[in-house]
Each structure stands twice: as C-alpha cells, then as structure tokens.
mmCIF file of C-alpha atoms in Angstrom:
data_model
loop_
_atom_site.group_PDB
_atom_site.id
_atom_site.type_symbol
_atom_site.label_atom_id
_atom_site.label_comp_id
_atom_site.label_asym_id
_atom_site.label_seq_id
_atom_site.Cartn_x
_atom_site.Cartn_y
_atom_site.Cartn_z
ATOM 1 C CA MET A 1 89.937 78.879 88.473
ATOM 2 C CA ASN A 2 91.647 82.230 88.702
ATOM 3 C CA TYR A 3 93.278 84.426 91.331
ATOM 4 C CA LEU A 4 92.238 87.479 93.297
ATOM 5 C CA ILE A 5 95.302 88.981 94.985
ATOM 6 C CA LEU A 6 94.825 91.592 97.708
ATOM 7 C CA VAL A 7 97.782 93.705 98.805
ATOM 8 C CA ARG A 8 97.770 96.264 101.569
ATOM 9 C CA HIS A 9 100.156 99.079 100.628
ATOM 10 C CA GLY A 10 103.673 99.086 102.050
ATOM 11 C CA GLN A 11 104.462 101.038 105.192
ATOM 12 C CA SER A 12 103.506 104.704 104.826
ATOM 13 C CA LYS A 13 105.098 107.702 106.505
ATOM 14 C CA TRP A 14 102.160 108.002 108.881
ATOM 15 C CA ASN A 15 102.182 104.262 109.600
ATOM 16 C CA LEU A 16 105.737 104.798 110.816
ATOM 17 C CA GLU A 17 104.660 107.766 112.940
ATOM 18 C CA LYS A 18 101.669 105.785 114.299
ATOM 19 C CA ARG A 19 99.192 108.425 113.160
ATOM 20 C CA PHE A 20 95.578 107.947 112.113
ATOM 21 C CA THR A 21 95.873 108.426 108.357
ATOM 22 C CA GLY A 22 92.578 107.646 106.658
ATOM 23 C CA TRP A 23 92.131 109.826 103.577
ATOM 24 C CA VAL A 24 95.250 111.947 104.065
ATOM 25 C CA ASP A 25 97.383 111.233 101.009
ATOM 26 C CA VAL A 26 100.787 110.296 102.410
ATOM 27 C CA ASP A 27 103.447 108.362 100.522
ATOM 28 C CA LEU A 28 105.484 105.247 101.291
ATOM 29 C CA THR A 29 108.563 105.133 103.489
ATOM 30 C CA GLU A 30 111.744 103.559 102.116
ATOM 31 C CA ASN A 31 110.802 100.435 104.048
ATOM 32 C CA GLY A 32 107.348 100.578 102.473
ATOM 33 C CA LYS A 33 108.923 100.613 99.024
ATOM 34 C CA LEU A 34 110.967 97.544 99.960
ATOM 35 C CA GLU A 35 107.791 95.822 101.194
ATOM 36 C CA ALA A 36 106.160 96.554 97.827
ATOM 37 C CA GLU A 37 109.180 95.132 95.995
ATOM 38 C CA LYS A 38 108.996 91.995 98.111
ATOM 39 C CA ALA A 39 105.274 91.693 97.369
ATOM 40 C CA GLY A 40 106.046 91.875 93.657
ATOM 41 C CA SER A 41 108.745 89.210 94.005
ATOM 42 C CA LEU A 42 106.403 86.863 95.889
ATOM 43 C CA ILE A 43 103.771 87.215 93.170
ATOM 44 C CA LYS A 44 106.387 86.758 90.439
ATOM 45 C CA LYS A 45 107.472 83.434 91.996
ATOM 46 C CA LYS A 46 103.938 82.142 91.433
ATOM 47 C CA ASN A 47 104.308 82.828 87.696
ATOM 48 C CA ILE A 48 100.857 84.390 87.563
ATOM 49 C CA SER A 49 99.918 86.747 84.761
ATOM 50 C CA ILE A 50 97.749 89.568 86.106
ATOM 51 C CA ASP A 51 94.955 90.659 83.758
ATOM 52 C CA LEU A 52 93.472 93.540 85.738
ATOM 53 C CA TYR A 53 94.999 95.853 88.319
ATOM 54 C CA TYR A 54 93.090 98.108 90.733
ATOM 55 C CA SER A 55 94.172 100.684 93.277
ATOM 56 C CA SER A 56 92.593 103.263 95.541
ATOM 57 C CA LEU A 57 93.164 106.922 94.688
ATOM 58 C CA GLN A 58 95.720 107.199 97.459
ATOM 59 C CA LEU A 59 99.425 107.638 96.789
ATOM 60 C CA ARG A 60 100.595 104.856 99.083
ATOM 61 C CA ALA A 61 98.400 102.286 97.313
ATOM 62 C CA LYS A 62 99.132 103.578 93.804
ATOM 63 C CA ASN A 63 102.885 103.590 94.363
ATOM 64 C CA THR A 64 102.801 100.133 95.925
ATOM 65 C CA LEU A 65 101.079 98.879 92.795
ATOM 66 C CA LYS A 66 103.529 100.641 90.480
ATOM 67 C CA ILE A 67 106.454 99.005 92.283
ATOM 68 C CA ILE A 68 104.785 95.591 92.077
ATOM 69 C CA GLN A 69 104.172 96.082 88.354
ATOM 70 C CA LYS A 70 107.797 97.081 87.818
ATOM 71 C CA VAL A 71 108.959 93.861 89.492
ATOM 72 C CA LEU A 72 106.516 91.900 87.324
ATOM 73 C CA ASN A 73 107.692 93.802 84.236
ATOM 74 C CA ASP A 74 104.036 94.589 83.556
ATOM 75 C CA GLU A 75 103.223 98.279 83.558
ATOM 76 C CA LYS A 76 99.793 98.165 81.964
ATOM 77 C CA ASN A 77 97.290 100.829 82.963
ATOM 78 C CA PHE A 78 95.375 100.220 86.166
ATOM 79 C CA THR A 79 92.018 101.399 87.465
ATOM 80 C CA LYS A 80 92.042 103.880 90.354
ATOM 81 C CA ASN A 81 88.892 104.333 92.414
ATOM 82 C CA TRP A 82 88.045 106.110 95.676
ATOM 83 C CA HIS A 83 85.623 103.383 96.746
ATOM 84 C CA ILE A 84 88.590 101.282 97.890
ATOM 85 C CA ASN A 85 90.260 104.134 99.797
ATOM 86 C CA GLU A 86 91.149 103.657 103.436
ATOM 87 C CA ARG A 87 88.475 104.306 106.035
ATOM 88 C CA HIS A 88 88.094 107.981 107.007
ATOM 89 C CA TYR A 89 89.030 108.452 110.667
ATOM 90 C CA GLY A 90 87.209 111.736 111.144
ATOM 91 C CA ALA A 91 88.488 113.984 113.935
ATOM 92 C CA LEU A 92 91.152 111.387 114.822
ATOM 93 C CA THR A 93 92.926 112.095 111.516
ATOM 94 C CA GLY A 94 96.556 113.061 112.061
ATOM 95 C CA LEU A 95 96.558 112.186 115.770
ATOM 96 C CA ASN A 96 99.092 109.792 117.268
ATOM 97 C CA LYS A 97 97.583 106.430 118.245
ATOM 98 C CA VAL A 98 99.864 105.938 121.250
ATOM 99 C CA GLU A 99 99.152 109.409 122.604
ATOM 100 C CA MET A 100 95.418 108.900 122.108
ATOM 101 C CA SER A 101 95.596 105.563 123.951
ATOM 102 C CA GLN A 102 97.213 107.349 126.887
ATOM 103 C CA LYS A 103 94.609 110.107 126.751
ATOM 104 C CA ILE A 104 91.350 108.173 126.324
ATOM 105 C CA GLY A 105 92.444 104.583 126.977
ATOM 106 C CA GLU A 106 93.476 101.666 124.780
ATOM 107 C CA ASP A 107 89.987 100.128 124.801
ATOM 108 C CA LYS A 108 88.395 103.302 123.466
ATOM 109 C CA VAL A 109 91.000 103.666 120.717
ATOM 110 C CA HIS A 110 90.515 100.003 119.802
ATOM 111 C CA GLN A 111 86.758 100.628 119.566
ATOM 112 C CA PHE A 112 87.300 103.566 117.243
ATOM 113 C CA ARG A 113 89.671 101.514 115.093
ATOM 114 C CA ARG A 114 87.837 98.214 114.919
ATOM 115 C CA SER A 115 84.203 98.391 116.011
ATOM 116 C CA TRP A 116 81.689 97.807 113.239
ATOM 117 C CA GLU A 117 79.416 100.839 113.614
ATOM 118 C CA MET A 118 81.204 103.297 115.894
ATOM 119 C CA LYS A 119 82.692 106.277 114.084
ATOM 120 C CA PRO A 120 84.843 109.149 115.370
ATOM 121 C CA ASP A 121 83.500 112.694 115.490
ATOM 122 C CA PRO A 122 83.440 114.336 112.036
ATOM 123 C CA LEU A 123 86.557 116.077 110.813
ATOM 124 C CA SER A 124 86.015 119.814 110.394
ATOM 125 C CA LYS A 125 85.779 120.903 106.778
ATOM 126 C CA ASP A 126 88.223 123.657 107.703
ATOM 127 C CA SER A 127 90.932 121.120 108.505
ATOM 128 C CA PRO A 128 93.769 120.843 105.955
ATOM 129 C CA TYR A 129 93.341 117.075 106.346
ATOM 130 C CA HIS A 130 89.746 117.148 105.128
ATOM 131 C CA PRO A 131 89.485 115.340 101.748
ATOM 132 C CA SER A 132 87.814 118.381 100.185
ATOM 133 C CA LYS A 133 91.124 120.231 100.740
ATOM 134 C CA ILE A 134 93.257 117.497 99.120
ATOM 135 C CA GLU A 135 93.971 117.679 95.385
ATOM 136 C CA THR A 136 93.822 113.886 95.012
ATOM 137 C CA TYR A 137 90.048 113.944 95.533
ATOM 138 C CA LYS A 138 89.145 116.845 93.269
ATOM 139 C CA ASN A 139 87.127 114.574 90.971
ATOM 140 C CA VAL A 140 85.248 112.750 93.741
ATOM 141 C CA PRO A 141 81.662 114.096 93.937
ATOM 142 C CA LYS A 142 81.468 116.475 96.885
ATOM 143 C CA GLU A 143 78.399 114.741 98.284
ATOM 144 C CA LYS A 144 80.358 111.464 98.400
ATOM 145 C CA ILE A 145 83.310 112.824 100.380
ATOM 146 C CA PRO A 146 83.002 111.697 104.027
ATOM 147 C CA ASP A 147 83.747 113.668 107.197
ATOM 148 C CA THR A 148 84.118 110.420 109.155
ATOM 149 C CA GLU A 149 83.357 106.720 108.638
ATOM 150 C CA SER A 150 82.702 103.536 110.554
ATOM 151 C CA LEU A 151 83.984 100.198 109.306
ATOM 152 C CA LYS A 152 80.401 99.518 108.203
ATOM 153 C CA ASP A 153 80.437 102.674 106.046
ATOM 154 C CA THR A 154 83.724 101.561 104.493
ATOM 155 C CA TYR A 155 82.341 98.081 103.876
ATOM 156 C CA GLU A 156 79.309 99.428 102.041
ATOM 157 C CA ARG A 157 81.313 101.512 99.568
ATOM 158 C CA VAL A 158 83.954 98.802 99.031
ATOM 159 C CA ILE A 159 81.379 96.097 98.337
ATOM 160 C CA LYS A 160 79.449 98.414 96.005
ATOM 161 C CA PHE A 161 82.643 98.721 93.946
ATOM 162 C CA TYR A 162 83.260 94.978 94.180
ATOM 163 C CA ASP A 163 79.759 94.169 92.915
ATOM 164 C CA GLU A 164 79.845 96.696 90.094
ATOM 165 C CA GLU A 165 83.447 96.330 88.922
ATOM 166 C CA ILE A 166 85.273 93.256 90.242
ATOM 167 C CA LYS A 167 82.698 90.505 90.517
ATOM 168 C CA THR A 168 82.003 90.105 86.797
ATOM 169 C CA HIS A 169 85.676 89.373 86.094
ATOM 170 C CA LEU A 170 86.229 86.747 88.797
ATOM 171 C CA GLY A 171 86.877 83.258 87.497
ATOM 172 C CA ASN A 172 87.859 84.658 84.107
ATOM 173 C CA LYS A 173 90.658 87.063 84.999
ATOM 174 C CA ASN A 174 93.532 87.235 87.446
ATOM 175 C CA ILE A 175 93.020 90.409 89.470
ATOM 176 C CA LEU A 176 95.317 92.339 91.804
ATOM 177 C CA ILE A 177 94.003 95.040 94.143
ATOM 178 C CA SER A 178 96.331 97.415 95.983
ATOM 179 C CA ALA A 179 94.405 99.008 98.814
ATOM 180 C CA HIS A 180 94.350 99.538 102.581
ATOM 181 C CA GLY A 181 93.891 97.755 105.875
ATOM 182 C CA ASN A 182 90.212 98.577 106.254
ATOM 183 C CA SER A 183 89.175 98.319 102.605
ATOM 184 C CA ILE A 184 90.823 94.886 102.392
ATOM 185 C CA ARG A 185 89.273 93.959 105.748
ATOM 186 C CA ALA A 186 85.884 94.854 104.254
ATOM 187 C CA LEU A 187 86.489 92.650 101.211
ATOM 188 C CA CYS A 188 87.570 89.756 103.423
ATOM 189 C CA LYS A 189 84.425 90.105 105.526
ATOM 190 C CA PHE A 190 82.350 89.728 102.379
ATOM 191 C CA LEU A 191 84.375 86.994 100.659
ATOM 192 C CA PHE A 192 84.794 84.805 103.755
ATOM 193 C CA ASN A 193 81.409 85.591 105.332
ATOM 194 C CA LEU A 194 82.959 86.859 108.564
ATOM 195 C CA ASP A 195 80.787 88.233 111.346
ATOM 196 C CA GLU A 196 81.305 91.616 113.006
ATOM 197 C CA ASN A 197 83.435 90.170 115.811
ATOM 198 C CA GLN A 198 85.663 88.205 113.460
ATOM 199 C CA ILE A 199 86.272 91.207 111.228
ATOM 200 C CA SER A 200 87.294 93.383 114.174
ATOM 201 C CA ASP A 201 90.076 90.903 115.031
ATOM 202 C CA LEU A 202 91.368 90.483 111.466
ATOM 203 C CA GLU A 203 94.876 91.879 110.960
ATOM 204 C CA ILE A 204 95.986 92.889 107.460
ATOM 205 C CA PRO A 205 99.806 93.145 107.235
ATOM 206 C CA THR A 206 101.459 95.743 105.009
ATOM 207 C CA GLY A 207 102.989 94.558 101.758
ATOM 208 C CA ASN A 208 102.028 90.884 102.118
ATOM 209 C CA PRO A 209 99.942 89.549 99.199
ATOM 210 C CA LEU A 210 96.845 87.548 100.072
ATOM 211 C CA MET A 211 96.187 85.149 97.172
ATOM 212 C CA ILE A 212 92.657 83.774 96.792
ATOM 213 C CA ASN A 213 91.699 81.011 94.355
ATOM 214 C CA ILE A 214 88.207 81.825 93.135
ATOM 215 C CA ASP A 215 85.909 80.649 90.338
ATOM 216 C CA ASN A 216 83.281 82.493 88.299
ATOM 217 C CA LYS A 217 80.615 81.535 90.830
ATOM 218 C CA ASN A 218 82.623 83.190 93.618
ATOM 219 C CA ASN A 219 83.535 79.848 95.163
ATOM 220 C CA ILE A 220 86.828 80.043 97.047
ATOM 221 C CA SER A 221 88.952 76.888 97.046
ATOM 222 C CA LYS A 222 92.136 78.208 98.646
ATOM 223 C CA CYS A 223 93.434 81.314 100.373
ATOM 224 C CA GLU A 224 97.008 81.998 101.512
ATOM 225 C CA TYR A 225 99.441 84.773 102.351
ATOM 226 C CA LEU A 226 102.477 84.484 100.093
ATOM 227 C CA ASP A 227 105.840 84.109 101.790
#
C-alpha cells in the first residue's frame, strides 16, 4: 500500500482578487506561500517519503510544490505537464466572479464554473490572456492549446495523463501531485467514481493535502485531508 497525495496550490493573486484564472500564469500570494508551507508540514508529520512529484506547468502549482519540497528537505526533480493545468475559462478569463454574478446571475456563473459540459465562449486569440501569448506554454503543441474548456474537457486530458503516467506507479511509489481545483476535481471523479452531480458539488481547498491510500490494483482503502 502506498500514497497518492493531491495538493491544490496555495492561494494565488487572482484567487485573492476573485478572478477567473484558468491558464493565466499568476503566482502565489504571501498567504498562498504560507498555505504551501503548512501543506509541507502536514505531509512531513506523516513521515512519508515521496518517490515521484508532479506539477502542472503553472507557476502557482510549481511554486507550491517547491515550497513543499523545501519543507520536506527533498528537492529532487519533478515532472511538469500541461495536462494537469487548471481548466481554461475561455472568455471569462480575467473577469471578476462577483461582478459577473451581479451581471448574469449567480446560477449562471455557477453553471459556468461547475457544470459538466457547459463551457464559456472561446477566448479571443488576440487576448493577452490567451495561452498562445504566454511564454509558459511555448512548448505545448499549438493544436492542443484550448480557447475554452468544460469540466469534461479538463477531465479527459487529466485522466489521459493519469493513465499514461501515474497509474503504472501506484501501489509501488508514493506520489505527490501539485495541481488545481478542477484538475484535482477531475482526478477525484475518476478515483472515487463520482457522478456528474457529485463532482459539481466537490470543493477542493487550497493548500490542504488530500492523502489517498492506494494499492497497485487501484484499490483505495482510505482517503483523508491532512490537518
């Protein structure tokens, strides 16, 4: 039996400003850095040696992982991959969630954020927020860069990465993944066999490690948030 630990990055600057972030590459706030330190301390208390580390390409996830590794005194190289990036919010990117709720209604904003197949209008390729304009994604194949995504779209790319990269190591290695609310939500849907309604209600807190006991046949015996 080994461990799969999922950590949503600490609070980002756009989390604080309540903006739809998606693929925009914003960094952690000071509070987000403290959340990452706390996550590292909670993992350290479990006296678990991590064999493999993974992160999205995004700064907030990478820096969360680096802080966790520093706390664990384990700065081995980690794998960075765009498949576990946050969901792309299309034309909502950069907009304030509270202001949008006032403009189009809370129910509509909730649908955009949590419905399984609904996706916002595409983000213009001329926008400075479009991933093709962001240096972080220069090595992502152009045909793979989205203009918008639904949660279903996010799920499909996350689980593709899980099947190809993560799955073979489960039960043999302790793995830590630093990612995002929607990419972790997608993994939880798959691992816990959640339906589309259950996944829409699942909250993923920032900087709080979710520790899953899992064997090499993908059987889960225990799952808990560390505190």
